[in-house]
mmCIF file of C-alpha atoms in Angstrom:
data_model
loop_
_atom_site.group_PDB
_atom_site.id
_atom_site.type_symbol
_atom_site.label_atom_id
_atom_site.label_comp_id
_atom_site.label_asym_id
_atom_site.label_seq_id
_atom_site.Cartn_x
_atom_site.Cartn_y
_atom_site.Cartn_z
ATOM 1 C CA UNK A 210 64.442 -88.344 -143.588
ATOM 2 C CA UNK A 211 63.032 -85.889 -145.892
ATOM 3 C CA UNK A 212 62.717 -81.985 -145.507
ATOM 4 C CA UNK A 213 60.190 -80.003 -143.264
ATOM 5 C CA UNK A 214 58.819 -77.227 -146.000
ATOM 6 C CA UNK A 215 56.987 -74.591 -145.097
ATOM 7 C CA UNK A 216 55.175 -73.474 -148.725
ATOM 8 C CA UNK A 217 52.514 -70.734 -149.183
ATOM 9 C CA UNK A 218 51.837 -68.259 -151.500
ATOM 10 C CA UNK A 219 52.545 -64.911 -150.654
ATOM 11 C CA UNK A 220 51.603 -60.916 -151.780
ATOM 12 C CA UNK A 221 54.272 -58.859 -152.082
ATOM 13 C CA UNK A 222 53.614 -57.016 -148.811
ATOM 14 C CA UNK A 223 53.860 -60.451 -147.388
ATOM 15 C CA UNK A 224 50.119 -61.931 -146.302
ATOM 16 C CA UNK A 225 49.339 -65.512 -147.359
ATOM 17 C CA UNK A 226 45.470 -64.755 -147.109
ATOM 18 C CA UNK A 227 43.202 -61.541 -146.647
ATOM 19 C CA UNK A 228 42.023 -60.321 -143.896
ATOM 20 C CA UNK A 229 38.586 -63.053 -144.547
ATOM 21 C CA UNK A 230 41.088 -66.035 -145.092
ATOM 22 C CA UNK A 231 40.525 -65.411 -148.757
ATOM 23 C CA UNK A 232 43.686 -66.511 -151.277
ATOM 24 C CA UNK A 233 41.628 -65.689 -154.833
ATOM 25 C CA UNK A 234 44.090 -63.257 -154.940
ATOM 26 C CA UNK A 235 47.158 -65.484 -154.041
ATOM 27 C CA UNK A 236 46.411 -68.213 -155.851
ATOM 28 C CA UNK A 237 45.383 -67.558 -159.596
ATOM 29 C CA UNK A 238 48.901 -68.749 -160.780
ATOM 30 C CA UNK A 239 47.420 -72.280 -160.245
ATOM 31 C CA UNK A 240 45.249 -71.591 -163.622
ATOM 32 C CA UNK A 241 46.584 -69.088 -165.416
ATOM 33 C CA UNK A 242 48.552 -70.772 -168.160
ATOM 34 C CA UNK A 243 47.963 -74.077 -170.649
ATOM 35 C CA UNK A 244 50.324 -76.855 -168.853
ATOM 36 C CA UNK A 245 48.192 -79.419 -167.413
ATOM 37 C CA UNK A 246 49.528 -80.431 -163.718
ATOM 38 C CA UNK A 247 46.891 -83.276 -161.973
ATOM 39 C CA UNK A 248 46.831 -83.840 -158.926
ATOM 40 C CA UNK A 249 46.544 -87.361 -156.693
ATOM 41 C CA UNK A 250 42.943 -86.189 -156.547
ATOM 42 C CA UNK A 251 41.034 -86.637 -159.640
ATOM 43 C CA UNK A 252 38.839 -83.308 -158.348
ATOM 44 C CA UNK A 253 41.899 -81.072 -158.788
ATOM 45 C CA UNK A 254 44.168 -80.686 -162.352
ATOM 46 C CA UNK A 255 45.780 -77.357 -161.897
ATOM 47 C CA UNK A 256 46.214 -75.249 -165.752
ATOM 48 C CA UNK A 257 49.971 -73.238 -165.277
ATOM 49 C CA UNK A 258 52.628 -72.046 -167.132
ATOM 50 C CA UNK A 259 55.521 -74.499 -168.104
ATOM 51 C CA UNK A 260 57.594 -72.415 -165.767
ATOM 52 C CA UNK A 261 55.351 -73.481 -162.706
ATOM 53 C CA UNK A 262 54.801 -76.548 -163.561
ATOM 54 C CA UNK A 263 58.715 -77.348 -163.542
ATOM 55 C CA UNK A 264 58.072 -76.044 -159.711
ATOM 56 C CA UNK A 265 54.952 -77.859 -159.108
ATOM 57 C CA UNK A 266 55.073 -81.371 -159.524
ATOM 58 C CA UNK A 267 57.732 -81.981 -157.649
ATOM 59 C CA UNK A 268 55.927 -80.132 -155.249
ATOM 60 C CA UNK A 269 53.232 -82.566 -155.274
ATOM 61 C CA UNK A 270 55.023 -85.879 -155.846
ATOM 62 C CA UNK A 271 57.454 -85.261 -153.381
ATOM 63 C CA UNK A 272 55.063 -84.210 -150.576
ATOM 64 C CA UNK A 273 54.567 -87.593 -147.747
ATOM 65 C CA UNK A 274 52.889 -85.467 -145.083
ATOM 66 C CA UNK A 275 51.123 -82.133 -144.529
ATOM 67 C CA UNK A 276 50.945 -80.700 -141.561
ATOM 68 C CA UNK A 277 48.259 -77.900 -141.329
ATOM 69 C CA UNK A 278 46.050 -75.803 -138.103
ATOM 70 C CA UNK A 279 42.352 -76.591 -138.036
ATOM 71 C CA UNK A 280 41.848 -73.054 -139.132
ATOM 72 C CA UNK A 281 42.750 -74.288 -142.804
ATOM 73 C CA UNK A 282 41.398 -77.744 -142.185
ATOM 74 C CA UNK A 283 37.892 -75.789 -141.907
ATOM 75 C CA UNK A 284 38.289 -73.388 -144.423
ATOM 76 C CA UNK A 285 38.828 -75.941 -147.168
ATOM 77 C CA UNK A 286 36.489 -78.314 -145.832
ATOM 78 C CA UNK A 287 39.106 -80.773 -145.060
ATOM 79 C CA UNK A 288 39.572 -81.220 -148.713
ATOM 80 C CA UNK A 289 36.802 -83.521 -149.084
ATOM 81 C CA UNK A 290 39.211 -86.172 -147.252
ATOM 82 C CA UNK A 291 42.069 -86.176 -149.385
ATOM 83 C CA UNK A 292 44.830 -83.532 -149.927
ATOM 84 C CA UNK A 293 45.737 -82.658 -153.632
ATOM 85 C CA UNK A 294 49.186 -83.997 -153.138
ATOM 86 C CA UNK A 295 47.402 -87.285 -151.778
ATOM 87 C CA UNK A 296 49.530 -87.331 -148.545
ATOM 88 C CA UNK A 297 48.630 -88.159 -145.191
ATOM 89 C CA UNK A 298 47.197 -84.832 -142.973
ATOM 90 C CA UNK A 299 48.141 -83.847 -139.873
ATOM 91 C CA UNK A 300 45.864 -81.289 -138.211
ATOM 92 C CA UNK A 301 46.761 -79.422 -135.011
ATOM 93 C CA UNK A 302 43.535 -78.564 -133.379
ATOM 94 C CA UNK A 303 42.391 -78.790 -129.603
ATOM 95 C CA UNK A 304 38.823 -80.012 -131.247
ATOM 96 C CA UNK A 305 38.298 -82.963 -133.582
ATOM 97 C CA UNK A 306 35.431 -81.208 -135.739
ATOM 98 C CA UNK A 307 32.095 -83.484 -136.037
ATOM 99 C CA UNK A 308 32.481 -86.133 -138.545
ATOM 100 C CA UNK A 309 35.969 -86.634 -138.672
ATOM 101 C CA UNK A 310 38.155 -88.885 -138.235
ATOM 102 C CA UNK A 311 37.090 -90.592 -141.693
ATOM 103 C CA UNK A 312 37.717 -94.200 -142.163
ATOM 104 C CA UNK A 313 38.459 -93.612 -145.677
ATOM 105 C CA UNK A 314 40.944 -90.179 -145.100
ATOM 106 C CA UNK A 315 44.162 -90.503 -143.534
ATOM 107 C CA UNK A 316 43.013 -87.075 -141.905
ATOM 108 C CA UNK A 317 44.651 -87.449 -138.087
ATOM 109 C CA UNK A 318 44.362 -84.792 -135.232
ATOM 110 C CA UNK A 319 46.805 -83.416 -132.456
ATOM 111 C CA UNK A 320 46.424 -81.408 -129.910
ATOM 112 C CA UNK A 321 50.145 -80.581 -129.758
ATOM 113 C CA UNK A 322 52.235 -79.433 -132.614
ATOM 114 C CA UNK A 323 55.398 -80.963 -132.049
ATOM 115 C CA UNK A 324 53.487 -83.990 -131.892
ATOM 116 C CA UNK A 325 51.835 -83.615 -134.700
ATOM 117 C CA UNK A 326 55.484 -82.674 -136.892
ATOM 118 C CA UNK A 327 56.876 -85.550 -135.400
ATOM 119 C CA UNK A 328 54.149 -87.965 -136.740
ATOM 120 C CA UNK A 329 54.310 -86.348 -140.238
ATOM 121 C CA UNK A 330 58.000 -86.736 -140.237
ATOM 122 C CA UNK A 331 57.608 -90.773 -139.098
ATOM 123 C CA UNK A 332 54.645 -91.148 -142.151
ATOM 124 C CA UNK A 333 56.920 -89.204 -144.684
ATOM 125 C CA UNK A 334 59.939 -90.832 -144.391
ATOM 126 C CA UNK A 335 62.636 -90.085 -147.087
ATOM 127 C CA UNK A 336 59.943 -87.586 -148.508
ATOM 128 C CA UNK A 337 58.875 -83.984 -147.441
ATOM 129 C CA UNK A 338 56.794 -82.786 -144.689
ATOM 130 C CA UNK A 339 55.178 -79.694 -145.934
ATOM 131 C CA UNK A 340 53.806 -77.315 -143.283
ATOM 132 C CA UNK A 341 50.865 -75.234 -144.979
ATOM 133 C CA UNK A 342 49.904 -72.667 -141.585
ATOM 134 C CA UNK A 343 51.870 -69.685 -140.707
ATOM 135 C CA UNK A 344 51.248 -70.272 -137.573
ATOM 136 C CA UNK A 345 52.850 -73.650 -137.125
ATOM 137 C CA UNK A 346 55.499 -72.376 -139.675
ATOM 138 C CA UNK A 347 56.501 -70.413 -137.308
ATOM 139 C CA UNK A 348 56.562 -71.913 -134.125
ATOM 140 C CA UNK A 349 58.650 -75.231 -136.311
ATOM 141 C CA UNK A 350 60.977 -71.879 -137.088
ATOM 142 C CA UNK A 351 61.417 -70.853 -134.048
ATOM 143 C CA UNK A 352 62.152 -74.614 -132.533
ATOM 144 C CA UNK A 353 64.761 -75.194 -135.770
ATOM 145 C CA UNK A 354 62.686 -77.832 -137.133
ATOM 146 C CA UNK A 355 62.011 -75.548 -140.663
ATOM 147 C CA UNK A 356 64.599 -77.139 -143.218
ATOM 148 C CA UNK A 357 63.318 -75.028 -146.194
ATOM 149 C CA UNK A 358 61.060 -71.855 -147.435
ATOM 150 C CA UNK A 359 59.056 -71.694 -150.393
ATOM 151 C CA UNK A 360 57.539 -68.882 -151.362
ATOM 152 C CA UNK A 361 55.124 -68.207 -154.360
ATOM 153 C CA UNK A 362 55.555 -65.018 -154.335
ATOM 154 C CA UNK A 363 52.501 -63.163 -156.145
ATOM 155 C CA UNK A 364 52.574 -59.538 -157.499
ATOM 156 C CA UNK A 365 50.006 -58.181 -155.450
ATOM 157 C CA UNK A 366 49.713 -55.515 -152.589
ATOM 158 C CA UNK A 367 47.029 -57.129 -149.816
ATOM 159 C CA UNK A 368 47.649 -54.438 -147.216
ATOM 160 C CA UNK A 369 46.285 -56.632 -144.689
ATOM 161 C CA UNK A 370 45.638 -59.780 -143.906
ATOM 162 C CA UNK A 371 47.144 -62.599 -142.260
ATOM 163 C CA UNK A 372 51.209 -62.376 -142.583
ATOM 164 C CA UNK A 373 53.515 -65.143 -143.323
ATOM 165 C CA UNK A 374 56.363 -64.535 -140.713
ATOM 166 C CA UNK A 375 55.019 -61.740 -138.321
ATOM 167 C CA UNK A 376 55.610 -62.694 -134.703
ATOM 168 C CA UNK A 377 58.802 -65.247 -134.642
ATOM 169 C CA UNK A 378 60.592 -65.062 -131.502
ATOM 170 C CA UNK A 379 63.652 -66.529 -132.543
ATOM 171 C CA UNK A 380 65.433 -64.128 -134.934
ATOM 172 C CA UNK A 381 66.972 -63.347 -137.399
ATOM 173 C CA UNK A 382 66.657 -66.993 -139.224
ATOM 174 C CA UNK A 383 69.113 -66.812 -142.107
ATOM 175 C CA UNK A 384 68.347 -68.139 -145.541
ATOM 176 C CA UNK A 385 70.737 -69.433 -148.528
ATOM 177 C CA UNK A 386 70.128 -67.347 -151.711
ATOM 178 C CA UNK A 387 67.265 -68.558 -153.292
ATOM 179 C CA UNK A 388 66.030 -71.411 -155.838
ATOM 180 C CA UNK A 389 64.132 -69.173 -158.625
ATOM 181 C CA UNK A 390 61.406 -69.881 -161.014
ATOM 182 C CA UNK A 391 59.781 -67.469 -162.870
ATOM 183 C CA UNK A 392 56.126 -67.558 -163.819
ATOM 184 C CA UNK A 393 53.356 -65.638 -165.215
ATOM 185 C CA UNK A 394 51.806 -64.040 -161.935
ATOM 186 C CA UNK A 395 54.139 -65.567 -160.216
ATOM 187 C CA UNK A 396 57.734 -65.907 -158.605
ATOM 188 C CA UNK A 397 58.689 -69.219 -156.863
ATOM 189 C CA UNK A 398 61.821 -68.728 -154.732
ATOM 190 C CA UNK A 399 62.945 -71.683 -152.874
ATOM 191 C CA UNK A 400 64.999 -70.698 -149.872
ATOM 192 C CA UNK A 401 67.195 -73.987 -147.550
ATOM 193 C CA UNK A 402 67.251 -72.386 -143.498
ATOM 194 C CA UNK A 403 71.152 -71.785 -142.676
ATOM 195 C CA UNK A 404 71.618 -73.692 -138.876
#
């Protein structure tokens, strides 16, 4: 079985989006240099440094689920029915939103988030199930189900906005010094959970 991830992007202060849900901010690293990275999504070819592309496409090719909260789901529109990494979706939302499921996505929705982790785990098999909401990184933290953190962390000072790790309930979760990447606007540190 592969790893449960949880992978954002991060200001220094420690908000992976603004107080609007906006990540301009957060996420210029993904074209701010001359490597060429595509995607499983002909839509999306990401421009980075060397340096983040040696953390990226692993990133991407190893990803066999993503688990996410409808909150993203909406914001990015679903992504047009197919994630950038090209993995199955698992969405944890009370509320299928109108038009979906797709026949052509592999876009499913749960109501419950363990369900939902356990699904994505089944669909990934030997590959990683990345978990792309704070909110469900945290509660997967807080039930031990978190095998690894990866933080891009971006030099930038949000001052508010909606925080990575605010609000876990079981604490302190120790972390193994970390994996680290530098690249321009950007510092990728890779962190496995100590049980």
């Amino acid at each position: 079985m592969g790893k449960v991830v949880a992978a954002l992007s991060m200001s220094l202060d420690g908000f992976v989006a603004d107080e609007n849900d906006g990540v301009a901010e957060l996420f210029g690293w993904y074209e701010n240099g001359d490597v060429e990275v595509p995607s499983a999504d002909p839509r999306w070819t990401f421009h980075v440094t060397e340096a983040s592309a040696r953390f990226l496409r692993p990133a991407l090719t190893q990803c066999g689920a993503l688990v996410c909260g409808r909150r993203l789901f909406d914001h990015t529109d679903g992504w047009g029915g197919r994630h950038p990494a090209g993995c199955p979706v698992f969405v944890v939302s009370h509320t299928v939103p109108p038009g979906w499921p797709r026949e052509e996505s592999a876009t499913t929705f749960y109501p419950d988030p363990m369900a939902a982790i356990e699904a994505a785990q089944a669909v990934a098999g030997d590959r990683d199930v990345a978990v792309s909401t704070p909110t469900l990184a945290r509660q997967y933290l807080d039930a031990g189900l978190i095998d690894e953190i990866t933080v891009s962390l971006v030099p930038v000072l949000l001052g508010e906005g909606i925080s990575f790790f605010d609000g876990l309930t079981v604490a302190p979760v120790r972390l193994a010094d970390p994996e680290v990447i530098e690249g321009r606007g950007v510092t990728h540190l890779t962190y496995q959970v100590i049980r």
